[in-house]
Amino acid sequence: MNLFVALRYLVALDDHKHFGRAALACHVTQPALSNALRALEEHYGCAIVKRGRSFEGFSAEGERVLHSARRMLREQELLDQDLKSRADAPQGHLLVGAVPTAMPIAARFVALLQRRHPGILPTLRSLSSIELETGLDQLALDLGLGYTERMADTRVPLRQLPQYTEAYFLVRRAEVPVAGGLQMGPPLPWAEAARLPLCLLSPEMHNRRIIDRAFAEARAEVRPAIESNSTLTLVTAVLAGSVCSVLPGALLGTVLEHGGLEARPLSHPEVRIPIAFMLHSASRPSRTLEAALQLAQEPEWLAQAARHSGALRD
């Protein structure tokens, strides 16, 4: 049995919570993955995976093995990067997570990072705030882009690098489509937006809680016409139907060329939400993470993030 391979399969099973999907992620057959996990159980002399008709979680001993597996694999990755990298040319993987509303900014960031350092292979995942914080805590993520206001409620020791401030807009189909891109209208009070048919993120999403908080402060009651946990659905529903939506600037920045949409900044109250990169403060950064942290603090990058998230200027 190759111990590191078996541990990697174990971590993949935890990430995907499904034997078949874990096997696909590891590019092996499901029987090969299952056999490796059984060999791991024989090696440690205890049950690790709870098995039923489907994956049912880990035993208490399995949780301990999983925790150690993540740390062992991380140390292996750190050593691998140290031996293969040069000071000006980091080599290796970088796993980045971002809340859905910040994905356009995160995508720009990893693209710029990879262009600067071709030896870095970034993997970007869209995650809920809870998944983001859990991933950072368990060292399953190197870096996360999300809401700093949640840091006061988490037990995870996180370091933050402020990136931009999230502003909000009411988006709807324009009465008269024009050439030349997104039409910007005058500010609109949240209370007036509440009276429109809205497509909003579903209640479990932290972004929805921010929006609900703004409506409550405006003393407005909202009954959405459509709810979804997909940010793509918000824009698509506006384009295809008769609903409006509330979008942060980072999402609005992806439709700047669409002359069939109108956006109006939301006001009364003024909502400005800080977004930051976060990382585990007690973890030694890899070579690839060091390169990412350097980029994340550069004025040129921060100006670009601001252009595509709030000011919405090219």
XYZ file of C-alpha atoms in Angstrom:
314
model
C 0.000 0.000 0.000
C 1.242 3.479 -0.885
C 0.403 5.408 2.293
C 0.362 8.865 0.714
C -1.892 7.714 -2.123
C -4.354 6.150 0.342
C -4.348 9.306 2.459
C -5.024 11.393 -0.634
C -8.008 9.186 -1.440
C -9.255 9.638 2.118
C -9.056 13.427 1.845
C -10.825 13.322 -1.524
C -13.642 11.299 0.046
C -14.016 13.949 2.734
C -14.013 16.732 0.131
C -16.638 15.125 -2.110
C -18.665 13.087 0.434
C -19.226 10.451 -2.257
C -17.157 7.413 -3.275
C -17.787 7.803 -6.998
C -17.035 11.539 -7.124
C -13.923 11.073 -4.981
C -12.686 8.369 -7.356
C -13.288 10.623 -10.366
C -11.376 13.452 -8.677
C -8.446 11.091 -8.063
C -8.598 9.653 -11.622
C -9.107 6.082 -10.388
C -11.967 3.607 -10.407
C -14.278 3.426 -7.412
C -13.153 -0.139 -6.541
C -9.516 1.025 -6.553
C -10.348 3.854 -4.158
C -12.380 1.589 -1.884
C -9.641 -1.062 -1.817
C -7.031 1.540 -0.885
C -9.205 2.790 1.986
C -9.710 -0.763 3.247
C -5.944 -1.286 3.127
C -5.570 1.915 5.144
C -7.980 0.528 7.741
C -5.982 -2.698 7.915
C -2.777 -0.686 8.304
C -4.140 1.254 11.299
C -6.216 -1.636 12.658
C -9.464 0.297 12.949
C -12.550 1.267 10.990
C -12.080 4.645 9.307
C -15.042 5.016 6.937
C -18.667 4.472 7.907
C -20.127 2.398 5.114
C -23.732 1.846 4.203
C -25.478 2.024 0.884
C -23.569 5.284 0.442
C -20.902 7.294 2.253
C -22.023 7.952 5.828
C -19.020 9.773 7.267
C -16.020 8.752 9.335
C -15.588 6.964 12.627
C -13.991 8.767 15.566
C -10.693 7.095 14.685
C -11.263 8.008 11.055
C -11.616 11.680 11.945
C -8.215 11.522 13.660
C -6.655 9.817 10.643
C -8.263 12.385 8.322
C -6.926 15.288 10.391
C -3.406 13.834 10.292
C -3.761 13.026 6.589
C -4.416 16.657 5.708
C -1.391 17.797 7.688
C 0.868 15.099 6.226
C -0.194 15.870 2.669
C 0.262 19.583 3.290
C 3.790 19.022 4.607
C 4.535 16.885 1.569
C 3.283 19.679 -0.712
C 5.368 22.272 1.164
C 8.491 20.132 0.807
C 7.766 19.469 -2.857
C 7.378 23.191 -3.550
C 10.517 24.075 -1.592
C 12.631 21.602 -3.581
C 11.206 22.448 -7.013
C 10.859 26.227 -6.733
C 13.311 29.036 -7.207
C 13.000 32.341 -5.390
C 11.487 34.023 -8.443
C 9.685 30.977 -9.856
C 7.354 29.164 -7.441
C 6.151 25.753 -8.534
C 3.118 23.852 -7.291
C -0.577 23.910 -6.519
C -2.578 26.676 -4.878
C -6.123 25.989 -3.722
C -8.274 29.117 -3.508
C -11.885 29.353 -2.377
C -14.254 32.288 -2.802
C -17.826 33.049 -1.851
C -20.036 33.036 -4.978
C -20.447 36.817 -5.176
C -16.654 37.279 -5.120
C -15.871 34.678 -7.790
C -15.373 37.212 -10.632
C -12.681 39.003 -8.604
C -11.107 35.722 -7.502
C -11.005 34.556 -11.132
C -9.185 37.731 -12.174
C -6.763 37.232 -9.308
C -5.787 33.634 -10.100
C -5.514 34.440 -13.812
C -3.124 37.304 -13.088
C -1.160 35.151 -10.624
C -0.784 32.309 -13.121
C 0.287 34.730 -15.875
C 2.961 36.121 -13.592
C 4.057 32.679 -12.309
C 3.357 29.968 -14.941
C 4.665 27.319 -12.538
C 1.696 27.833 -10.228
C -1.410 25.710 -10.827
C -4.315 27.488 -9.102
C -7.571 25.684 -8.391
C -10.477 28.047 -7.704
C -13.628 26.790 -5.982
C -16.925 28.543 -5.315
C -17.815 27.897 -1.661
C -20.298 29.097 0.914
C -18.918 31.156 3.789
C -19.121 28.161 6.128
C -17.361 25.905 3.611
C -14.698 28.579 3.153
C -14.005 28.879 6.880
C -14.034 25.098 7.359
C -11.630 24.626 4.475
C -9.186 27.155 5.900
C -9.457 25.607 9.361
C -8.777 22.097 8.056
C -5.948 23.286 5.763
C -7.980 22.100 2.784
C -7.668 25.626 1.330
C -4.627 27.841 1.019
C -6.537 31.078 0.595
C -10.148 32.218 0.827
C -11.900 35.348 -0.457
C -14.935 36.237 1.632
C -16.737 38.416 4.146
C -14.573 39.802 6.933
C -17.626 40.581 9.066
C -17.921 36.860 9.760
C -14.478 36.669 11.362
C -15.788 37.818 14.744
C -18.032 34.732 14.881
C -15.521 32.090 13.813
C -13.138 30.189 16.048
C -10.681 29.713 13.197
C -7.513 31.812 13.686
C -7.509 33.744 10.431
C -5.300 36.457 9.009
C -6.959 38.835 6.561
C -5.772 40.925 3.631
C -8.446 43.541 2.715
C -9.238 43.563 -1.005
C -12.278 45.702 -1.837
C -15.605 46.951 -0.548
C -18.792 45.395 -1.871
C -21.506 47.845 -3.000
C -25.025 46.870 -4.111
C -27.130 47.662 -7.175
C -30.675 47.025 -8.338
C -30.446 45.428 -11.786
C -33.298 45.113 -14.280
C -33.917 44.972 -17.991
C -33.610 48.401 -19.566
C -36.763 49.903 -21.055
C -34.799 50.779 -24.185
C -31.694 48.661 -24.926
C -28.725 50.684 -26.140
C -25.329 50.029 -27.629
C -22.291 50.799 -25.559
C -22.848 48.714 -22.461
C -24.672 48.650 -19.138
C -26.934 51.633 -18.455
C -26.411 53.278 -15.062
C -29.421 54.954 -13.473
C -29.787 57.215 -10.419
C -29.691 55.811 -6.860
C -32.731 53.845 -5.699
C -33.791 53.475 -2.045
C -33.890 49.914 -0.728
C -37.518 50.456 0.306
C -38.495 51.094 -3.325
C -36.513 48.078 -4.520
C -38.471 45.895 -2.083
C -41.675 46.601 -4.030
C -40.242 45.113 -7.229
C -40.362 41.397 -8.219
C -36.934 40.210 -7.101
C -34.724 37.216 -7.821
C -32.461 36.815 -4.793
C -29.977 34.338 -3.408
C -31.542 31.782 -1.092
C -31.643 32.402 2.687
C -28.711 30.107 3.614
C -26.302 32.332 1.660
C -24.507 34.994 3.691
C -24.990 37.537 0.907
C -28.764 37.112 1.267
C -28.468 37.859 4.984
C -26.696 41.111 4.148
C -29.458 42.038 1.708
C -32.213 41.103 4.179
C -30.462 43.217 6.817
C -30.505 46.223 4.467
C -34.193 45.779 3.692
C -34.955 45.454 7.419
C -33.041 48.664 8.121
C -35.138 50.335 5.413
C -38.246 48.909 7.164
C -39.212 47.090 3.997
C -40.676 43.591 3.711
C -39.467 41.455 0.814
C -41.156 38.464 -0.769
C -38.842 37.272 -3.569
C -40.315 36.081 -6.825
C -37.399 33.656 -7.319
C -34.695 32.307 -4.987
C -31.534 30.427 -5.951
C -28.123 29.525 -4.533
C -26.566 30.267 -7.949
C -25.327 33.744 -8.813
C -25.592 32.875 -12.516
C -29.332 32.367 -12.005
C -29.712 35.934 -10.767
C -28.397 37.483 -13.973
C -30.031 34.932 -16.261
C -33.443 35.403 -14.650
C -33.232 39.166 -15.118
C -32.287 38.760 -18.774
C -34.931 36.126 -19.516
C -37.877 37.148 -17.349
C -39.622 40.093 -15.783
C -37.790 40.089 -12.446
C -35.117 42.389 -11.037
C -32.210 41.437 -8.790
C -29.850 42.887 -6.217
C -26.245 42.341 -7.261
C -22.926 43.329 -5.711
C -20.562 45.254 -7.933
C -18.295 42.254 -8.538
C -21.144 40.389 -10.250
C -22.389 43.485 -12.031
C -18.903 43.947 -13.434
C -19.357 40.764 -15.474
C -22.225 42.273 -17.510
C -20.818 45.741 -18.192
C -21.053 45.169 -21.951
C -24.757 44.269 -21.868
C -26.712 47.272 -23.095
C -30.019 45.586 -22.351
C -29.598 45.985 -18.584
C -29.947 48.955 -16.269
C -28.288 49.212 -12.849
C -29.114 51.638 -10.049
C -27.004 52.002 -6.886
C -29.045 51.139 -3.801
C -29.240 53.749 -1.050
C -30.890 54.510 2.271
C -29.215 52.619 3.857
C -25.759 52.812 2.317
C -24.400 49.261 2.409
C -20.676 48.725 2.076
C -19.301 45.271 2.951
C -15.529 44.624 3.258
C -14.186 41.635 1.328
C -10.765 40.181 2.115
C -8.477 37.280 1.402
C -8.170 35.070 4.462
C -5.675 32.401 5.433
C -4.947 30.274 8.472
C -2.726 32.439 10.677
C -0.948 29.483 12.300
C 0.009 27.716 9.076
C 3.376 28.087 7.339
C 2.715 29.447 3.821
C 3.836 27.481 0.784
C 5.910 29.022 -2.001
C 2.802 29.418 -4.140
C 0.875 31.024 -1.284
C 3.734 33.459 -0.646
C 3.516 34.565 -4.290
C -0.272 34.954 -3.991
C 0.028 37.023 -0.816
C 2.535 39.323 -2.483
C 0.165 39.937 -5.405
C -2.831 40.409 -3.095
C -1.130 43.381 -1.423
C 0.111 45.183 -4.537
C -1.527 48.589 -5.216
C -2.003 47.791 -8.916
C -3.998 44.659 -8.108
C -6.051 46.373 -5.396
C -6.923 49.153 -7.850
C -8.033 46.565 -10.411
C -10.186 44.778 -7.818
C -11.823 48.101 -6.914
C -12.520 48.930 -10.582
C -14.342 45.664 -11.133
C -16.286 45.548 -7.882
C -17.488 49.007 -6.928
C -16.459 51.847 -9.182
C -17.154 49.657 -12.259
C -14.746 51.512 -14.501
C -12.491 49.870 -17.087
